[in-house]
PDB file of C-alpha atoms in Angstrom:
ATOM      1  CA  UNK I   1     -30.130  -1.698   2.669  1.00 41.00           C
ATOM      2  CA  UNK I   2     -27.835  -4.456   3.810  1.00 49.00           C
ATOM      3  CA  UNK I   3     -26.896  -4.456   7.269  1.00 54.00           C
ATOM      4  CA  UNK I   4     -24.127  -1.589   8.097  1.00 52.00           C
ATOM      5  CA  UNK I   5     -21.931  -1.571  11.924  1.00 71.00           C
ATOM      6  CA  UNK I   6     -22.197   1.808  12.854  1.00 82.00           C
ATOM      7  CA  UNK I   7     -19.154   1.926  14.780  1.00 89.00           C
ATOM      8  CA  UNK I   8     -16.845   1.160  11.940  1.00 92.00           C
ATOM      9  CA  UNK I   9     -15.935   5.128  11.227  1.00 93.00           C
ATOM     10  CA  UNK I  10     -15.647   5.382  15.474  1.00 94.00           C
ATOM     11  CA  UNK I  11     -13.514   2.182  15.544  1.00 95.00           C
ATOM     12  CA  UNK I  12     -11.315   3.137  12.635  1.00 96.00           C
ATOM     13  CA  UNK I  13     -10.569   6.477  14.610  1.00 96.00           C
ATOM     14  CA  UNK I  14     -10.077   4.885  18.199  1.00 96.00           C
ATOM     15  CA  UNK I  15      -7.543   2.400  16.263  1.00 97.00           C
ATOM     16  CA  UNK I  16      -5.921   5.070  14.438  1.00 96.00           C
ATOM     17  CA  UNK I  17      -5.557   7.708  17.069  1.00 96.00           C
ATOM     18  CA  UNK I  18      -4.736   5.299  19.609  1.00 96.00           C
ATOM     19  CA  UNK I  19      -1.510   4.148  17.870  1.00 96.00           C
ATOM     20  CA  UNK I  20      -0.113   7.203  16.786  1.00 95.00           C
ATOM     21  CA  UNK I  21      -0.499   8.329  21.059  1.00 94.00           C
ATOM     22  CA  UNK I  22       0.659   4.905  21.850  1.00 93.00           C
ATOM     23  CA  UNK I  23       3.619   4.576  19.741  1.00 92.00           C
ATOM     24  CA  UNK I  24       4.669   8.341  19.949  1.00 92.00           C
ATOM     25  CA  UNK I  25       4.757   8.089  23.210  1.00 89.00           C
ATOM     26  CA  UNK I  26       7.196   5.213  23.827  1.00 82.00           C
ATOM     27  CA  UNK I  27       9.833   7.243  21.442  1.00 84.00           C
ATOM     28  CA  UNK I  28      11.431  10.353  23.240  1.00 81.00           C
ATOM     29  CA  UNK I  29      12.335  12.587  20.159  1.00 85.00           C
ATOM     30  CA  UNK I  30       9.313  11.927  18.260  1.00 88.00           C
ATOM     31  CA  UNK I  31       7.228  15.218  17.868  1.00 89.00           C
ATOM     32  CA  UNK I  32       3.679  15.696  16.855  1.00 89.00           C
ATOM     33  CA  UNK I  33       4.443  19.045  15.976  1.00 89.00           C
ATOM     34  CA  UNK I  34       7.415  18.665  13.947  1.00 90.00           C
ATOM     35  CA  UNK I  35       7.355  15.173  12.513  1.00 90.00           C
ATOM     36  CA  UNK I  36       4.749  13.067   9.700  1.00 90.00           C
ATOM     37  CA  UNK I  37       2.843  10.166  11.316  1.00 92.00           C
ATOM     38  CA  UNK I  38       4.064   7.854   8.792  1.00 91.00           C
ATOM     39  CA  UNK I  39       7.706   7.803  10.586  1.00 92.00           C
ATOM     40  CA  UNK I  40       6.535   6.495  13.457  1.00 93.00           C
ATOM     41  CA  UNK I  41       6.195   3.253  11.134  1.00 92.00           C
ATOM     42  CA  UNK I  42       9.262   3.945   8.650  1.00 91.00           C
ATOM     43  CA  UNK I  43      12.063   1.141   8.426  1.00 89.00           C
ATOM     44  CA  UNK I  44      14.216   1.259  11.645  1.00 86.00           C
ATOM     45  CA  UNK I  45      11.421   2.645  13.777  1.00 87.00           C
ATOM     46  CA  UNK I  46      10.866   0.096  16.984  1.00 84.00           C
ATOM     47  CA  UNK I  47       7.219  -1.794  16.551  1.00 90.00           C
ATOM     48  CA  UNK I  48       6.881  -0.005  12.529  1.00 92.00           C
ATOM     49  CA  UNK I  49       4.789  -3.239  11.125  1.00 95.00           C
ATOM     50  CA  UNK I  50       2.859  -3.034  14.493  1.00 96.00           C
ATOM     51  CA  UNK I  51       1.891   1.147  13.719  1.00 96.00           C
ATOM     52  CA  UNK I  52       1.614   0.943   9.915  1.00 97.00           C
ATOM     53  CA  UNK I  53      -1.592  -1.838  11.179  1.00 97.00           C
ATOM     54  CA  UNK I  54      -3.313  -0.263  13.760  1.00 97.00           C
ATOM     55  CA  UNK I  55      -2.457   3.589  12.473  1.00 96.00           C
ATOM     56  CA  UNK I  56      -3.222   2.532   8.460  1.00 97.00           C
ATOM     57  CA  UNK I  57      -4.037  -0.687   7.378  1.00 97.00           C
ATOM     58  CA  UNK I  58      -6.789  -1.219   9.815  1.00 97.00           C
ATOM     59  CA  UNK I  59      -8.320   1.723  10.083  1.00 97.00           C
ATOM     60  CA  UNK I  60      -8.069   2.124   5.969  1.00 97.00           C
ATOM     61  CA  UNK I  61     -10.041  -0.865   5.740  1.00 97.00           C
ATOM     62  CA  UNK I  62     -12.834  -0.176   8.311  1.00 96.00           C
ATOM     63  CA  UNK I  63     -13.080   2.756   6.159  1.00 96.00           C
ATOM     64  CA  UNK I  64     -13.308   1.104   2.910  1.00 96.00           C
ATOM     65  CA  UNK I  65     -15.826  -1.094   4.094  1.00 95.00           C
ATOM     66  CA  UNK I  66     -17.975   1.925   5.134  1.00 94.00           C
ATOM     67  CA  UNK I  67     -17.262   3.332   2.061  1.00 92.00           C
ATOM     68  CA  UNK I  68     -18.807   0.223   0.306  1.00 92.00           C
ATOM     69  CA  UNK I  69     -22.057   0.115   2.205  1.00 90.00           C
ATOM     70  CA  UNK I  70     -22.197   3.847   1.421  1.00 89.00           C
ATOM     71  CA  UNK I  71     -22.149   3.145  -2.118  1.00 87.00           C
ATOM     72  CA  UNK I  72     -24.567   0.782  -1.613  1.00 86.00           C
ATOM     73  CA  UNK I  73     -26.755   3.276   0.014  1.00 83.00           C
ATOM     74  CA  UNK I  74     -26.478   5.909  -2.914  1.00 84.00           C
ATOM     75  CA  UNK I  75     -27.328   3.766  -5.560  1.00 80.00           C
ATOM     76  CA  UNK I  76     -30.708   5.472  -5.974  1.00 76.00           C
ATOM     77  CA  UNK I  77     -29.707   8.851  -5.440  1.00 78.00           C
ATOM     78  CA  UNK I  78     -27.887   9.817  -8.936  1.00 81.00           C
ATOM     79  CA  UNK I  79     -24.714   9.894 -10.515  1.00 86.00           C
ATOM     80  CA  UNK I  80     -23.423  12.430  -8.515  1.00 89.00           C
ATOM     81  CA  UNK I  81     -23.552  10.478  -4.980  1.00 87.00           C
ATOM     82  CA  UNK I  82     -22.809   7.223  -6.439  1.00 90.00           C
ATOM     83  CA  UNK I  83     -19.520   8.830  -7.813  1.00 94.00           C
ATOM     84  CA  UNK I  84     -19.037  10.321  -4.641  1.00 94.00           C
ATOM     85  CA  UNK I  85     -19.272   6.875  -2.564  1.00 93.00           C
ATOM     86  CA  UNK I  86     -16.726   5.762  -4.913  1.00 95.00           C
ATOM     87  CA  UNK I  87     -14.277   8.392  -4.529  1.00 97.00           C
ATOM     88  CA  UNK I  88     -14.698   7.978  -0.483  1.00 96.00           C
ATOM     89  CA  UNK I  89     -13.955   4.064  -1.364  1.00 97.00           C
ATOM     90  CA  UNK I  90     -10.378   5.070  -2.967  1.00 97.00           C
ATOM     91  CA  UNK I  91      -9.733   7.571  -0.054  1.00 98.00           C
ATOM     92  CA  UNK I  92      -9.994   4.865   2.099  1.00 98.00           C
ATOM     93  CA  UNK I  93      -7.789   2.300   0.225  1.00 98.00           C
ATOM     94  CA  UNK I  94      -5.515   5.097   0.162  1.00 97.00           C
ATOM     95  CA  UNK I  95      -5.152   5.879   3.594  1.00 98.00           C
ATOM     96  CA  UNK I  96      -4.344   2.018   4.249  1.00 97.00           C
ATOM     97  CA  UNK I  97      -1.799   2.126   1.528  1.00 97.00           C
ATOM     98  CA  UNK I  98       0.126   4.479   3.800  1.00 96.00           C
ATOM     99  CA  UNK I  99       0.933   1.721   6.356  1.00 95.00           C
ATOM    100  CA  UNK I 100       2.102  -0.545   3.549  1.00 94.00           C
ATOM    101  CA  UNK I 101       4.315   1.881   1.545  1.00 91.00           C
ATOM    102  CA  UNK I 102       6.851   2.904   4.214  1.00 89.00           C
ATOM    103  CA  UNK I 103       9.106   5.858   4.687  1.00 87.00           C
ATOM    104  CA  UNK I 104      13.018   5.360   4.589  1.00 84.00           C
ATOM    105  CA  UNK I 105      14.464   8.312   6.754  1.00 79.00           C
ATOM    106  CA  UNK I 106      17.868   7.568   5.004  1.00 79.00           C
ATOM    107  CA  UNK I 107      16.191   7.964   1.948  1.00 75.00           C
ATOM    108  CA  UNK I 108      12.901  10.195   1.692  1.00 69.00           C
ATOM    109  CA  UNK I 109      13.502   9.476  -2.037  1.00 75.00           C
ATOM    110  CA  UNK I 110      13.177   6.008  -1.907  1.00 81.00           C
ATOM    111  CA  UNK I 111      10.321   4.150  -3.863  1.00 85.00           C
ATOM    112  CA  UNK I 112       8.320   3.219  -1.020  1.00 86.00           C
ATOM    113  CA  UNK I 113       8.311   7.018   0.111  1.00 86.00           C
ATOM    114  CA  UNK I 114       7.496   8.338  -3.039  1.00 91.00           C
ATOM    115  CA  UNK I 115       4.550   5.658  -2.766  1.00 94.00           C
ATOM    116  CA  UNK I 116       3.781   6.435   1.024  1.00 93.00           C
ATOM    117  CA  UNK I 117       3.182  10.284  -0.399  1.00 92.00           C
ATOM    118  CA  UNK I 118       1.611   9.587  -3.310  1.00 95.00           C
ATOM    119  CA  UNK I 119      -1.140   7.195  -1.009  1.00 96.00           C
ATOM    120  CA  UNK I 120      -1.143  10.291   1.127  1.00 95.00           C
ATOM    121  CA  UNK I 121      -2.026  12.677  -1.640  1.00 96.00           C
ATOM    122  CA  UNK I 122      -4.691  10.393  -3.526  1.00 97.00           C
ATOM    123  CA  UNK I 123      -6.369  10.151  -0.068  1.00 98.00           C
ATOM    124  CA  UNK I 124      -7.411  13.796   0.289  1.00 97.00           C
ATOM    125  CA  UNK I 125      -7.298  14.660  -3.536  1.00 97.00           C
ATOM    126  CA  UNK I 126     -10.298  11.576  -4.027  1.00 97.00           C
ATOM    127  CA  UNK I 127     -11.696  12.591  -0.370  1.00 98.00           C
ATOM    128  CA  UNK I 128     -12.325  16.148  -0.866  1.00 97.00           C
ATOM    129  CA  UNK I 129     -14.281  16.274  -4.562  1.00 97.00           C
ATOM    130  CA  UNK I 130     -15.659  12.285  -3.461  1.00 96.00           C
ATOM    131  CA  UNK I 131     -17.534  14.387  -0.229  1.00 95.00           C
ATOM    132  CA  UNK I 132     -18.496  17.429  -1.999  1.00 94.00           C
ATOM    133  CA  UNK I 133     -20.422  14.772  -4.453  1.00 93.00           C
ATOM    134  CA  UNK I 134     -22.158  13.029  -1.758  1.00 91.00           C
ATOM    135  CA  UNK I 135     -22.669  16.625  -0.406  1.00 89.00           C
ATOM    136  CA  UNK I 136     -24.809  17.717  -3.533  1.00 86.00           C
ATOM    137  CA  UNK I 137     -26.002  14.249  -4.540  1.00 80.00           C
ATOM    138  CA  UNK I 138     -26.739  12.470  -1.245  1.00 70.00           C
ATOM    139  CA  UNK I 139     -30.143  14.151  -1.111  1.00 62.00           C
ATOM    140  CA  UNK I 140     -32.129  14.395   2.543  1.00 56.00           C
ATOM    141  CA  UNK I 141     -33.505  11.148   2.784  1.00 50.00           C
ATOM    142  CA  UNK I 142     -34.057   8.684   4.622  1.00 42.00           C
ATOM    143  CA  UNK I 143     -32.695  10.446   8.281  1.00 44.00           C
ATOM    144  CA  UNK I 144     -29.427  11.220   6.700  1.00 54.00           C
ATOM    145  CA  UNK I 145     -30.045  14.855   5.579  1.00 66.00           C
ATOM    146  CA  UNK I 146     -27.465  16.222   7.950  1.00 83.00           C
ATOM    147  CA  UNK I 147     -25.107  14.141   5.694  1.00 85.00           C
ATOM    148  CA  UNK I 148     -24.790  16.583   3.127  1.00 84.00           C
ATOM    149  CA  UNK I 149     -23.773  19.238   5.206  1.00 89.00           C
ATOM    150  CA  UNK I 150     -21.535  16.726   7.272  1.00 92.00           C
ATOM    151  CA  UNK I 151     -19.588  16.010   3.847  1.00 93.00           C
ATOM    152  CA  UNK I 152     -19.406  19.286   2.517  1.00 93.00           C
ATOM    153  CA  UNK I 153     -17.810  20.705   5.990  1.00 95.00           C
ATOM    154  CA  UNK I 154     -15.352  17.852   6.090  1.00 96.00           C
ATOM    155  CA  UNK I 155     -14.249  17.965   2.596  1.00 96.00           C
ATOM    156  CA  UNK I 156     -13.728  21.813   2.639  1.00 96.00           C
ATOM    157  CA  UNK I 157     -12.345  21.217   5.990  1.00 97.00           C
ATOM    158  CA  UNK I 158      -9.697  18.648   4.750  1.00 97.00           C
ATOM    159  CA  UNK I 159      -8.642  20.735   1.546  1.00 96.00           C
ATOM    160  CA  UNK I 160      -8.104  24.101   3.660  1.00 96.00           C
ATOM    161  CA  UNK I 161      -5.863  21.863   6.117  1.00 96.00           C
ATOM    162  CA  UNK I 162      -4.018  20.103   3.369  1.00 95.00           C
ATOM    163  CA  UNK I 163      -3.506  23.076   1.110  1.00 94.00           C
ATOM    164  CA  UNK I 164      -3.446  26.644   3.411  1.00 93.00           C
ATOM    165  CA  UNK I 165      -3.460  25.651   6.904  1.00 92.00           C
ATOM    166  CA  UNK I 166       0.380  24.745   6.767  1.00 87.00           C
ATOM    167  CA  UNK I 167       1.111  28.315   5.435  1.00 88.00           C
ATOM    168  CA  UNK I 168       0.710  29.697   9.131  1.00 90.00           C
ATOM    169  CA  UNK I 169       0.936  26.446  11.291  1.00 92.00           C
ATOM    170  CA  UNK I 170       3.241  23.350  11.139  1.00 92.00           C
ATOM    171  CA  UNK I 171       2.464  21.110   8.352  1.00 93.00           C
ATOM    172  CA  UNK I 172       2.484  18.145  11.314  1.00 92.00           C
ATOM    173  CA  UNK I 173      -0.375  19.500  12.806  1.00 95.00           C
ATOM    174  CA  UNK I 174      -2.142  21.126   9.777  1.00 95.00           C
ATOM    175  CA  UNK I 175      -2.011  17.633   8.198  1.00 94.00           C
ATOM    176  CA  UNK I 176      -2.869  15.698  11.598  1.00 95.00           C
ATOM    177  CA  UNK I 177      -5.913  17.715  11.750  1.00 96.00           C
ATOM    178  CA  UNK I 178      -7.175  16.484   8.367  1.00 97.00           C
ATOM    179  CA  UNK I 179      -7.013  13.121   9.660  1.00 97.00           C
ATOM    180  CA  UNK I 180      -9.156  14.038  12.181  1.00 97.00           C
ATOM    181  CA  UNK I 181     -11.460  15.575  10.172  1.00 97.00           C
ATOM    182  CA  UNK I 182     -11.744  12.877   7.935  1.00 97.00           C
ATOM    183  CA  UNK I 183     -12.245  10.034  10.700  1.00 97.00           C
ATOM    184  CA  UNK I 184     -14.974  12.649  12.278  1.00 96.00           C
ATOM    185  CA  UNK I 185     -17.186  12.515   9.031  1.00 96.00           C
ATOM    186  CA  UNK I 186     -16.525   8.862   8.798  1.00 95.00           C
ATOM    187  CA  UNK I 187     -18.209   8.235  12.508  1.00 94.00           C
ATOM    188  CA  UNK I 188     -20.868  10.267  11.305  1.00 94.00           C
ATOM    189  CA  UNK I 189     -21.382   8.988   8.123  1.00 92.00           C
ATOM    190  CA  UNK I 190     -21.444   5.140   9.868  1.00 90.00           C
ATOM    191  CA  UNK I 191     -24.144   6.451  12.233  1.00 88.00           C
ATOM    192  CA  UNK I 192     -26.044   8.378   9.056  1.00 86.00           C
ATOM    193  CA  UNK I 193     -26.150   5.162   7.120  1.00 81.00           C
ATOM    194  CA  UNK I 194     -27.291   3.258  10.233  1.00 76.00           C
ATOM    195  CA  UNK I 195     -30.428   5.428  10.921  1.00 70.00           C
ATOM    196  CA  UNK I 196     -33.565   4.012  10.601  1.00 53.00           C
ATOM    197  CA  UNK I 197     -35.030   5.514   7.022  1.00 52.00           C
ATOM    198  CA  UNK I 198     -37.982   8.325   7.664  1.00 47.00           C
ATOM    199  CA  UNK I 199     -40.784   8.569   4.736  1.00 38.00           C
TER     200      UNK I 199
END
């Protein structure tokens, strides 16, 4: 297998959770609780390019890029996981859409907002059947067979969060969660791909 960083799924969450602290914190009425990460890099919002870069774009990438070795990886393991590794790909290139479609607070009905959702939604909707794919298809080779059950936590994880959770918590959090979630599975799934292969 060609040569994977391990820390690319850590990185991508230290980069990503690191701005949205960072730039939260230098804006008094901003609220985790109450308010979507995005704003924190919609048009009018002080240092928006800087966010939408560290909070999306980078991290998006560093995903993708995992998400490419991780095809890589599967293609001996069957349709099902090679479909998966290709859904995970388009989650990730849909998370770093975010931080280039950006929200207009003057105008949540604005192009680039109805983009900025739609990135949002074709992240989790390709995430969560992408993981349950790698789930039944990744198979427990090669010192990865904790990466089935890694995958199918995170993707059930992600679609309770995204769907349920904001029925009985705020939607902020619910959805902040996700993201969470979702970075946690790719650390693990950086370190998975990076273990040495067992016969």
């Amino acid at each position: 297998m060609k040569q994977v960083t391990p820390h690319a799924g850590l990185l991508a969450a230290v980069l990503s959770i690191g701005a949205a602290s960072m730039f939260a914190a230098g804006w008094e009425d901003y609220s985790h609780a109450a308010h979507p990460l995005g704003l924190l890099g919609a048009y009018g919002t002080p240092h928006a390019l800087a966010f939408n870069l560290y909070g999306f774009v980078v991290p998006g990438l560093l995903a993708a890029w995992l998400g490419w070795r991780l095809r890589d990886a599967m293609q001996e393991r069957g349709w099902m996981a090679r479909i998966g590794a290709w859904l995970v790909l388009l989650s990730a290139l849909a998370f770093a859409a975010q931080g280039m479609a950006r929200l207009d607070p003057q105008d949540l009905e604005a192009l680039s907002g109805r983009l900025h959702a739609a990135s949002w939604m074709l992240w989790w909707i390709a995430f969560v059947p992408g993981a349950l794919l790698l789930a039944f298809g990744a198979g427990p080779h090669a010192g990865r067979g904790l990466l089935g059950v890694v995958s199918a936590a995170a993707a059930i994880a992600v679609l309770a969060l995204t769907i349920f959770a904001p029925a009985w918590m705020p939607i902020a959090i619910a959805h902040r969660i996700a993201f969470v979630c979702w970075f946690g599975w790719l650390t693990f799934a950086g370190y998975a791909l990076a273990a040495k292969p067992r016969a």
